[in-house]
Backbone as a ProteinNet text record, in pm:
[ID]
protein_1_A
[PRIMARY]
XXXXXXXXXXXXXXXXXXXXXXXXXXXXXXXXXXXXXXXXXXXXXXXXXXXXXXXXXXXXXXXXXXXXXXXXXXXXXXXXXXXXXXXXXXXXXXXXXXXXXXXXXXXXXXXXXXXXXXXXXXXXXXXXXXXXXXXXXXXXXXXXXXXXXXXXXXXXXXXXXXXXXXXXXXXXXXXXXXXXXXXXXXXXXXXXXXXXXXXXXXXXXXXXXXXXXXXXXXXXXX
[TERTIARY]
4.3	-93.4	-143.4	-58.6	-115.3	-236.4	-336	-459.7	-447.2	-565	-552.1	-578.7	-491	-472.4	-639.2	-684.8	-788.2	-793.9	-852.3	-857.9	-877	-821.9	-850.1	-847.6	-898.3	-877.1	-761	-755.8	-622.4	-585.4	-442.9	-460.6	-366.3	-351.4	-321.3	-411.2	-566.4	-657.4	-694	-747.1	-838.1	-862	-869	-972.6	-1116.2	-1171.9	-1336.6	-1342.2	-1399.1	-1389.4	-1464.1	-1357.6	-1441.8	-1432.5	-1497.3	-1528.5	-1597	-1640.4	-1768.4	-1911.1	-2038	-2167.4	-2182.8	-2287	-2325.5	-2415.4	-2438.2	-2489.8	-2582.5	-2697.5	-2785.3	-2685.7	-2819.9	-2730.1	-2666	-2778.5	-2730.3	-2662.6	-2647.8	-2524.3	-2399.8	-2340.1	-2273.1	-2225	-2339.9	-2335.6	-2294.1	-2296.5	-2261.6	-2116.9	-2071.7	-1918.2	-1841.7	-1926.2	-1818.2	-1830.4	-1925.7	-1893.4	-1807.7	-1821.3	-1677.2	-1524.6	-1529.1	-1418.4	-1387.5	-1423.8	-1383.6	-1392.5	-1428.2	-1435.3	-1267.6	-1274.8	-1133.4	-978.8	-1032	-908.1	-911	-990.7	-1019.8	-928.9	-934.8	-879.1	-739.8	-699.1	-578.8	-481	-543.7	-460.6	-455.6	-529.7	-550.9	-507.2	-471.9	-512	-354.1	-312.5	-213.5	-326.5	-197.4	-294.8	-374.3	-365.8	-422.1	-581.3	-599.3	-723.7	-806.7	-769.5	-788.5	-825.4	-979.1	-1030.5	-1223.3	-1231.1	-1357.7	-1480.9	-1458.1	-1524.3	-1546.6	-1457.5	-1432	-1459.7	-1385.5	-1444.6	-1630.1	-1673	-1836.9	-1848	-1835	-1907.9	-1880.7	-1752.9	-1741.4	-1794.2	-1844.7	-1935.4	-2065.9	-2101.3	-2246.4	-2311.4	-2213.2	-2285	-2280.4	-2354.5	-2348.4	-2219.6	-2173.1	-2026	-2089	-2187.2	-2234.6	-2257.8	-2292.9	-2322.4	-2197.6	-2053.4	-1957.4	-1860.6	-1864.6	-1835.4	-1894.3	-2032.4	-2096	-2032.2	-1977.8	-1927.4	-1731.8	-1692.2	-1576.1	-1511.4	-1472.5	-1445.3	-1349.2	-1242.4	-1160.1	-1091.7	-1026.2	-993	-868.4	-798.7	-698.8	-812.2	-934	-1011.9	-1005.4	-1040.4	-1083.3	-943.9	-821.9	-701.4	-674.1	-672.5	-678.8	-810.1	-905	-1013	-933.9	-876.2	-816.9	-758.1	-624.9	-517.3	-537.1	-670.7	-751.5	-790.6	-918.3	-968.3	-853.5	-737.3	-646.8	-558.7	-560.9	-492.9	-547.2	-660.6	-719.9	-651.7	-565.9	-531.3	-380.4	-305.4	-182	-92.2	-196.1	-112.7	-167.4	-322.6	-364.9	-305.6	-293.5	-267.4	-112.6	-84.9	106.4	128.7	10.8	-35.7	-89	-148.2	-211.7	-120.8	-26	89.6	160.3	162.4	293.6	206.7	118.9	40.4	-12	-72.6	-62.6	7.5	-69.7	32.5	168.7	267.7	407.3	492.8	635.3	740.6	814.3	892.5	984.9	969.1	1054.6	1030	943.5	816.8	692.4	639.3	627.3	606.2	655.7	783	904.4	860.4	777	776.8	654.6	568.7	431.6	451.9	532.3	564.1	657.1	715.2	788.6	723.7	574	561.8	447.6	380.5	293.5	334.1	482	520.1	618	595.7	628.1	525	412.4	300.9	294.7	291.9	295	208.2	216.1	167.7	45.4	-106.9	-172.9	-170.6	-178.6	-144.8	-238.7	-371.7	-380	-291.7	-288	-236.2	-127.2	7.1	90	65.1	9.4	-20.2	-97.7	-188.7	-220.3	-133.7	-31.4	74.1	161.6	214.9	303.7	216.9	48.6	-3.2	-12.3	-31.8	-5.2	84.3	195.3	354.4	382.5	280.2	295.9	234	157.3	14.5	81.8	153	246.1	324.5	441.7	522.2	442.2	283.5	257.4	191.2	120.6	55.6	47.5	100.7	153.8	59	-89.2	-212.5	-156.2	-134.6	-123.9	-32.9	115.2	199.6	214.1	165.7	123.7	60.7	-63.1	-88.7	-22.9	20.3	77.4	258.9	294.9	384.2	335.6	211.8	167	141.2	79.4	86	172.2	279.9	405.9	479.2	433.4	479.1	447.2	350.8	239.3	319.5	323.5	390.8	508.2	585.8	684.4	739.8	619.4	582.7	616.4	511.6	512.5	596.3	736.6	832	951.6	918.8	982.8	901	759	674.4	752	804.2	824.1	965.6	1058.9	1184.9	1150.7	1099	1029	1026.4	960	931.5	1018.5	1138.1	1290.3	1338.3	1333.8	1371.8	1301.4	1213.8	1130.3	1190.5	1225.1	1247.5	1375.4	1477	1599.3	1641.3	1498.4	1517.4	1589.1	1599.5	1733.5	1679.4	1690.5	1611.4	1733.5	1841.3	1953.6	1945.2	1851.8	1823.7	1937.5	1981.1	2115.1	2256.5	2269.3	2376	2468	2588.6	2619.4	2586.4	2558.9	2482.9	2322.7	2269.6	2110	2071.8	1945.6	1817	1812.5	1774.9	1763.8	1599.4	1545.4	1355.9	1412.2	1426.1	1358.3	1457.5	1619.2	1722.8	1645.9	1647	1636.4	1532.9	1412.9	1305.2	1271.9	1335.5	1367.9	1435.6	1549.6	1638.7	1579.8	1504.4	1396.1	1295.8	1212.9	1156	1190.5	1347	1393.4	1423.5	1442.5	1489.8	1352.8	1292	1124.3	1128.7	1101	1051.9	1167.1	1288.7	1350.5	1328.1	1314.6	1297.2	1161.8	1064	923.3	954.4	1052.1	1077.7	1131.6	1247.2	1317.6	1206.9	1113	992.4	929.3	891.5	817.7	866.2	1038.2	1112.7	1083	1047.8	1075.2	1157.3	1264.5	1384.4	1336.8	1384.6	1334.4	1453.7	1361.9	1409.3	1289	1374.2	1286.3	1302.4	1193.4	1178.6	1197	1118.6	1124.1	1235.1	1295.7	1450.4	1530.1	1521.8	1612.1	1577.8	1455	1383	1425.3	1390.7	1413.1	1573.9	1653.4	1784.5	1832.1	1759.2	1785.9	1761.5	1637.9	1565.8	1630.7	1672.1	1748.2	1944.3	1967.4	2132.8	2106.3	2047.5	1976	1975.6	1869.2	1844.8	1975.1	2052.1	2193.4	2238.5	2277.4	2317.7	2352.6	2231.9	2188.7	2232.3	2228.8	2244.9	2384.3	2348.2	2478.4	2614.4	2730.8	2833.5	2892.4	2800.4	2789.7	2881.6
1953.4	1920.1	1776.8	1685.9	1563.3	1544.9	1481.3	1399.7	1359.5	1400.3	1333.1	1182	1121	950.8	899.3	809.6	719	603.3	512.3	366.2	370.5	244.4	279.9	103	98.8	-59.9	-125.9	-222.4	-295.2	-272.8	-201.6	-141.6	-245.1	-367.3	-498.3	-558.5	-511	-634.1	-654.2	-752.5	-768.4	-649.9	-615.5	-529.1	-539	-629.7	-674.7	-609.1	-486.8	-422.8	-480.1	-499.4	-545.7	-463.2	-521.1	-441	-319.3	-328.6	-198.3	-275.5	-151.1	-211.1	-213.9	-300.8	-265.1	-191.7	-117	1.1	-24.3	37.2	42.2	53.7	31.7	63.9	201.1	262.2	444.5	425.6	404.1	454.7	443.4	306.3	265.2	334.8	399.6	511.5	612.4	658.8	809.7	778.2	648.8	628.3	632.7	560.2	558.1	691.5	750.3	955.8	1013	940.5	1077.9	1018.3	894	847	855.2	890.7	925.3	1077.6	1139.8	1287.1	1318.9	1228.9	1283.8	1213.3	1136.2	1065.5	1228.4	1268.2	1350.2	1520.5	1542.4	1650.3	1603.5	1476.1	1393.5	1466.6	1388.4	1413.1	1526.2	1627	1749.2	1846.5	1867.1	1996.4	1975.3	2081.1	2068.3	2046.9	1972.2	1945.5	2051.3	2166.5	2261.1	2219.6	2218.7	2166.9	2101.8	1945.9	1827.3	1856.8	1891.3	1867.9	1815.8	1758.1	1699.1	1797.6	1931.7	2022.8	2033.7	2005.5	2025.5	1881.6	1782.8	1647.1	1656.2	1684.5	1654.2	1774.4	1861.2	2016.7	1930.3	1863.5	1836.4	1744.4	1617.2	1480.4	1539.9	1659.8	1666.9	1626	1603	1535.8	1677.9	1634.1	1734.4	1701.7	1831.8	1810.4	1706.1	1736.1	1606.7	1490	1421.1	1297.1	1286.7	1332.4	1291.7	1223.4	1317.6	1283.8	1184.3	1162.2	996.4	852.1	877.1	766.6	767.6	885.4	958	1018.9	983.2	1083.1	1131.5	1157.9	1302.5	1297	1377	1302.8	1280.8	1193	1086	924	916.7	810.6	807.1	932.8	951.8	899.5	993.9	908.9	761.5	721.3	588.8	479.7	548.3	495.3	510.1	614.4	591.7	541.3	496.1	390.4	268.2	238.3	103.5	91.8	205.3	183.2	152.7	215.5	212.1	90.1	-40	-169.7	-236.2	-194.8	-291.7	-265.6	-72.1	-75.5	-97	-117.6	-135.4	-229.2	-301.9	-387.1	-538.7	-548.5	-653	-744.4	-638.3	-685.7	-730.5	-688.6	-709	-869.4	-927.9	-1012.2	-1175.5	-1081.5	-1176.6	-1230.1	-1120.4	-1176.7	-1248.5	-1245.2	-1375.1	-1534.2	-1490	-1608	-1685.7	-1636.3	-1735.8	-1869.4	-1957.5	-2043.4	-1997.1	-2076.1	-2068.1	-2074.7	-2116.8	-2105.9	-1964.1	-1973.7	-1843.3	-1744.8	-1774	-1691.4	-1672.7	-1738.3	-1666.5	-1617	-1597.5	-1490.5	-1362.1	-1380.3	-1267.7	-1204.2	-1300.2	-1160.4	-1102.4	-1173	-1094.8	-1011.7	-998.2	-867.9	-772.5	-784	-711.4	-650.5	-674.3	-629.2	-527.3	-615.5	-491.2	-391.5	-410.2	-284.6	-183.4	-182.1	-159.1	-33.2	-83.7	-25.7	122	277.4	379.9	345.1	407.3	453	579.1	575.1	690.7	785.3	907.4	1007.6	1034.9	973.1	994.8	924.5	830	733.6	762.6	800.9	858.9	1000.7	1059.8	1180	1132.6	1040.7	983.8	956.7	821.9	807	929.4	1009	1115.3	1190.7	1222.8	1299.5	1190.1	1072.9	964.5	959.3	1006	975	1125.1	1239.7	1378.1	1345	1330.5	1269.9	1155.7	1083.2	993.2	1059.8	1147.5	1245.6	1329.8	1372	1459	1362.5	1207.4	1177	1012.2	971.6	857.1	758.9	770.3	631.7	634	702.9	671.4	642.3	684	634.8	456	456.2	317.8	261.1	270.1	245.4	255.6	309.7	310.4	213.2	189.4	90.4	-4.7	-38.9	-196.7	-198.2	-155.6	-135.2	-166.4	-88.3	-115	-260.8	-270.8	-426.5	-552.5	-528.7	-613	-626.4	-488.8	-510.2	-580.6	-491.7	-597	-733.7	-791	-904	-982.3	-913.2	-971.8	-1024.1	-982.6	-985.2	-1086.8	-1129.1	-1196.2	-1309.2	-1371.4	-1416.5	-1476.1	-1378.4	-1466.4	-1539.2	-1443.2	-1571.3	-1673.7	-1691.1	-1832.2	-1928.8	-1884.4	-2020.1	-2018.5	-1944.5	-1912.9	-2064.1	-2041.9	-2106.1	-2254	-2249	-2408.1	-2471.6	-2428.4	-2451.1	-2508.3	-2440.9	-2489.6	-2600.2	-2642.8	-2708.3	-2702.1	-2567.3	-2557.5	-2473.2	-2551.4	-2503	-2412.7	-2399.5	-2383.5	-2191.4	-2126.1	-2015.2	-1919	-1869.4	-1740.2	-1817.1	-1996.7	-2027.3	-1992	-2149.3	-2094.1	-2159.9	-2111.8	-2129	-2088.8	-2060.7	-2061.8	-1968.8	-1950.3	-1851.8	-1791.6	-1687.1	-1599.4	-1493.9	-1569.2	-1490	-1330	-1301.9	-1239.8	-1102	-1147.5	-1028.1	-1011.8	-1115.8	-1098.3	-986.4	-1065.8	-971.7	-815.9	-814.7	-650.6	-593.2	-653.9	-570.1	-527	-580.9	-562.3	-471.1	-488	-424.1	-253.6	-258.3	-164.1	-46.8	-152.8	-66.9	-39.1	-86.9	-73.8	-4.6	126.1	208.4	294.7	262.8	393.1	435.2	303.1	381.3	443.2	417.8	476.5	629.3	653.5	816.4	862	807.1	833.7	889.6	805.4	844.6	943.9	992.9	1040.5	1231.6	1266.8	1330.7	1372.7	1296.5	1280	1279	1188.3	1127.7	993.3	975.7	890.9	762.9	684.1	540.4	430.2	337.9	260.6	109.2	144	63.1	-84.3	-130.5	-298.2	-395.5	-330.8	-406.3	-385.3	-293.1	-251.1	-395.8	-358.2	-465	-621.9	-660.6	-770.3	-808.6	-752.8	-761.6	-732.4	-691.5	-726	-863.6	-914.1	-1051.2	-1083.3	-1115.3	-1255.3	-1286.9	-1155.2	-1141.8	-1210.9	-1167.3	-1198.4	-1386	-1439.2	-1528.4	-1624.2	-1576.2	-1635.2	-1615	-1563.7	-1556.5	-1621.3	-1714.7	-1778.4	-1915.1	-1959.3	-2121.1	-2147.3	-2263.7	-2344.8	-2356.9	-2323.4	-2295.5	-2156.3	-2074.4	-1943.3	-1824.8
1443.5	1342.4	1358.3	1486.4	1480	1497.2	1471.7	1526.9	1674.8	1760.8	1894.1	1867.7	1959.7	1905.9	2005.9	1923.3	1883.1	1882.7	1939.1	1930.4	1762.8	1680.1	1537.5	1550.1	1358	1337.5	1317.7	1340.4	1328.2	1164.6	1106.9	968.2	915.9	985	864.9	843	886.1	872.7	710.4	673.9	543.5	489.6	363.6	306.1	323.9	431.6	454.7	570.8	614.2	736.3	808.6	945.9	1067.7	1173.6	1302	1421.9	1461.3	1330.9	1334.4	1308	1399.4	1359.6	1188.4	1174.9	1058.8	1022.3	918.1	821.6	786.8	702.1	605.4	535.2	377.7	289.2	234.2	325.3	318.5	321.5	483.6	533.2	502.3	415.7	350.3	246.5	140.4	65	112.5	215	315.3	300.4	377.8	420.3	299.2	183.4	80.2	38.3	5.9	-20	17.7	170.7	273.5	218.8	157.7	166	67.6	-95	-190	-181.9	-117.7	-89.2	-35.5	76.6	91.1	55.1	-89.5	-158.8	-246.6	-301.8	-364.3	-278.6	-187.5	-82	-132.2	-59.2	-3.5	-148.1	-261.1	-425.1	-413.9	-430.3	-487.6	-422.8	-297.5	-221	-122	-49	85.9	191.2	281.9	390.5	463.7	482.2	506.7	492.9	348.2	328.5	392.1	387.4	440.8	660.8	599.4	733.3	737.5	769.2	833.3	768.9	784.9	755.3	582.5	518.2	387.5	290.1	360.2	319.6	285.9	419.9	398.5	354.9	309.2	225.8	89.4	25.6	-99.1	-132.7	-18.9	-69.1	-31.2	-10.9	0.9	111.5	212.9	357	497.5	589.8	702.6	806.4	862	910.9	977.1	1102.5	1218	1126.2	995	937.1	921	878.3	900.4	1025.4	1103	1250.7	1321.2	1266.1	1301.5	1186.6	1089.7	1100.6	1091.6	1114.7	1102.1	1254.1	1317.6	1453.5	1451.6	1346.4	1286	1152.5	1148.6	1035.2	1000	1107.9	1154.9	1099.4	1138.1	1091.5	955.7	912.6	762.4	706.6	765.6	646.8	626.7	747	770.7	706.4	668.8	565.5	429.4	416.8	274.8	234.4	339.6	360.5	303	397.4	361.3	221.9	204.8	45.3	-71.4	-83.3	-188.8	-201.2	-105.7	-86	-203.4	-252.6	-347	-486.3	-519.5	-635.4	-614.2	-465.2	-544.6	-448.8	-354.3	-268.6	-339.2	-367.1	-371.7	-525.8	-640	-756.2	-806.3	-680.9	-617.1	-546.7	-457.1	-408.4	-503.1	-584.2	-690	-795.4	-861.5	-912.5	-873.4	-769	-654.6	-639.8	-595.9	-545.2	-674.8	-756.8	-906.8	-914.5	-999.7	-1008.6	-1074.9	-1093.3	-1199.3	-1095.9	-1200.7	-1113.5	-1065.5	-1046.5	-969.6	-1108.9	-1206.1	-1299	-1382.7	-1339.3	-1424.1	-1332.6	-1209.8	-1146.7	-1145.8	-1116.7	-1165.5	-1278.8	-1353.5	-1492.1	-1480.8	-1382.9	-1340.7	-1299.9	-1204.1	-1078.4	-1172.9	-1266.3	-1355.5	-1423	-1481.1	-1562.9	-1478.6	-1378.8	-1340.1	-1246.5	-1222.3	-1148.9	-1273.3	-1421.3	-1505.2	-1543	-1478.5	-1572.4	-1463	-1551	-1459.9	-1360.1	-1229.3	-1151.6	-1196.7	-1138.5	-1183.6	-1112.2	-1152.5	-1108.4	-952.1	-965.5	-804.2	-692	-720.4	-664.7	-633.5	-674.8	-689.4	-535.5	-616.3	-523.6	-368.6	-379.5	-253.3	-169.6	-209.5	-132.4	-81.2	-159.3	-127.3	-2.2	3.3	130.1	253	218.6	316.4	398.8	332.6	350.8	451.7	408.6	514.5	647.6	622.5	721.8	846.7	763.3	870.5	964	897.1	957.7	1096.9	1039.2	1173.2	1273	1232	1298.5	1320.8	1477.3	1487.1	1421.8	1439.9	1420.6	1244.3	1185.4	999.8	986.1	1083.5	1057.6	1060.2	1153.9	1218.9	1087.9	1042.3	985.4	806.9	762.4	639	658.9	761.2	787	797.3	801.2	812	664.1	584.8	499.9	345.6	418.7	356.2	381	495	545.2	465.5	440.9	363.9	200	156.2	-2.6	26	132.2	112.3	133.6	215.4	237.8	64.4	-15.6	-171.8	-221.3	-186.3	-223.4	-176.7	-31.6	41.7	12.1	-48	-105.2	-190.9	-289.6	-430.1	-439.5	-334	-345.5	-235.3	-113.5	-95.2	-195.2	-318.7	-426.4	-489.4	-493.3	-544.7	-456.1	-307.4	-204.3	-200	-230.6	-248.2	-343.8	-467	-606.1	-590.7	-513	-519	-392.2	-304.8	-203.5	-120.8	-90.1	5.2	163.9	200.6	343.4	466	388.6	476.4	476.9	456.9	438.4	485.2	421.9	413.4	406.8	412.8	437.2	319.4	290.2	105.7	41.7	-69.8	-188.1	-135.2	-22.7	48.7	-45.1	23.3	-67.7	63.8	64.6	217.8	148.3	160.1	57.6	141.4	334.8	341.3	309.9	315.4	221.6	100.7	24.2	-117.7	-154.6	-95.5	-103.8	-78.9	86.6	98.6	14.8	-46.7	-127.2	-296.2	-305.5	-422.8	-403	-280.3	-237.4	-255.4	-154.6	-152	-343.5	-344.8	-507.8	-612	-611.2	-653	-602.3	-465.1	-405.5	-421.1	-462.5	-535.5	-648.2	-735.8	-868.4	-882.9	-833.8	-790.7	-789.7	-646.5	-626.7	-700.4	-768.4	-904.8	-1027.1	-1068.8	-1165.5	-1084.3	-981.2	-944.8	-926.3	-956.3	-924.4	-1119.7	-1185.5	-1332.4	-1403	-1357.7	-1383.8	-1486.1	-1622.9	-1726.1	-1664.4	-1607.7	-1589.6	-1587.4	-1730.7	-1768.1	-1651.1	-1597.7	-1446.4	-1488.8	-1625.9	-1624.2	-1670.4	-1717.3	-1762.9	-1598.9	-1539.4	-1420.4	-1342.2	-1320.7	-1221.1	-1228.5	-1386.7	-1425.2	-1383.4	-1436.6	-1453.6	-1268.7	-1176.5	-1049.3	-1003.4	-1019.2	-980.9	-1047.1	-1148.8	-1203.8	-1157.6	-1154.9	-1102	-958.7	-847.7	-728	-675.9	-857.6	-827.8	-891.7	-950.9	-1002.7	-933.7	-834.6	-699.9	-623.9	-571.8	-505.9	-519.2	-655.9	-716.5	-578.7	-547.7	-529	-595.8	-467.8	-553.3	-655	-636.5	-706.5	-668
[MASK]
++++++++++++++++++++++++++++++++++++++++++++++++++++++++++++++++++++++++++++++++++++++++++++++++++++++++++++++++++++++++++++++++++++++++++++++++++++++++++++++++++++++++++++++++++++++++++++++++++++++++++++++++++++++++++++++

């Protein structure tokens, strides 16, 4: 079921797409059709569905106007990959990078990874996550991806690590951002599957009460 592999875009780049010509503004309109067309497949449907053919019948476009700015739809997932960074990598990003110290960030990232998940979104990732399994370019791509969030995270104990001036990273008493962070990381993306299984776990006390044990941790002498 894989996709024949494809030169594709580099899928850590910006959300500002590059290395392609540029569009009219149609055409622009066309791309964004096919590409909410098949967030729309992706949520809704088994992959079965999800083909080139069905994308452009449901945005109203011709299979050939698809395939001109689409060349399968290994491209197309990987457009979706991209489009969806803006609802749940970037606002993950923005919480960290803010001003404040360690723990007013901490309660940024607490609270907006508190807030449900929407149900496409949710369901996007989970066909993302199939789509990877059959086909190396998304896999590829949805690990950079993932790289990136969890980047966020290794982000915020850094200023854990600045804060306590301790440059001796993992020694004793050190700050080690990029354990800390994965290990947060890691547990956010369980309790995610946990909610997602519909198992009632109230994610923001968990969370909180990790980052702060974490960052008591850490103190010198501890």
């Amino acid at each position: 079921m894989a996709a024949s592999a494809q030169d594709s875009p580099d899928p850590s780049a910006p959300p500002a797409r590059t290395g392609r010509p540029r569009t009219s503004a149609k055409g622009e309109q066309t791309r964004a059709r096919l590409i909410a067309a098949a967030r729309t497949l992706l949520a809704g449907g088994p992959g079965e569905r999800f083909t080139t053919r069905n994308v452009a019948a449901l945005s109203g476009v011709s299979h050939g106007m698809c395939h001109y700015h689409f060349q399968d739809r290994t491209d197309l997932v990987l457009a979706v990959v991209t489009d969806i960074r803006p609802e749940w990598i970037h606002p993950l990003e923005d919480a960290v990078s803010a001003p404040g110290s360690f723990a007013e960030r901490a309660d940024r990232v607490v609270e907006l990874l508190s807030r449900p998940e929407g149900a496409e979104l949710s369901h996007l990732h989970s066909a993302l996550h199939w789509h990877a399994l059959n086909d190396e370019r998304v896999r590829e791509s949805l690990e950079a991806e993932y790289r990136r969030w969890r980047g966020c995270f290794v982000t915020l104990f850094r200023v854990l690590a600045d804060e306590r001036d301790d440059g001796r990273g993992g020694g004793a008493g050190g700050v080690d951002p990029f354990a800390l962070g994965e290990a947060v990381a890691a547990a956010v993306d369980g309790l995610a599957a946990a909610e997602s299984l519909g198992s009632e776990v109230d994610s923001g006390p968990v969370l909180r009460t990790l980052i702060r044990t974490l960052a008591a941790g850490t103190r010198p002498g501890a």
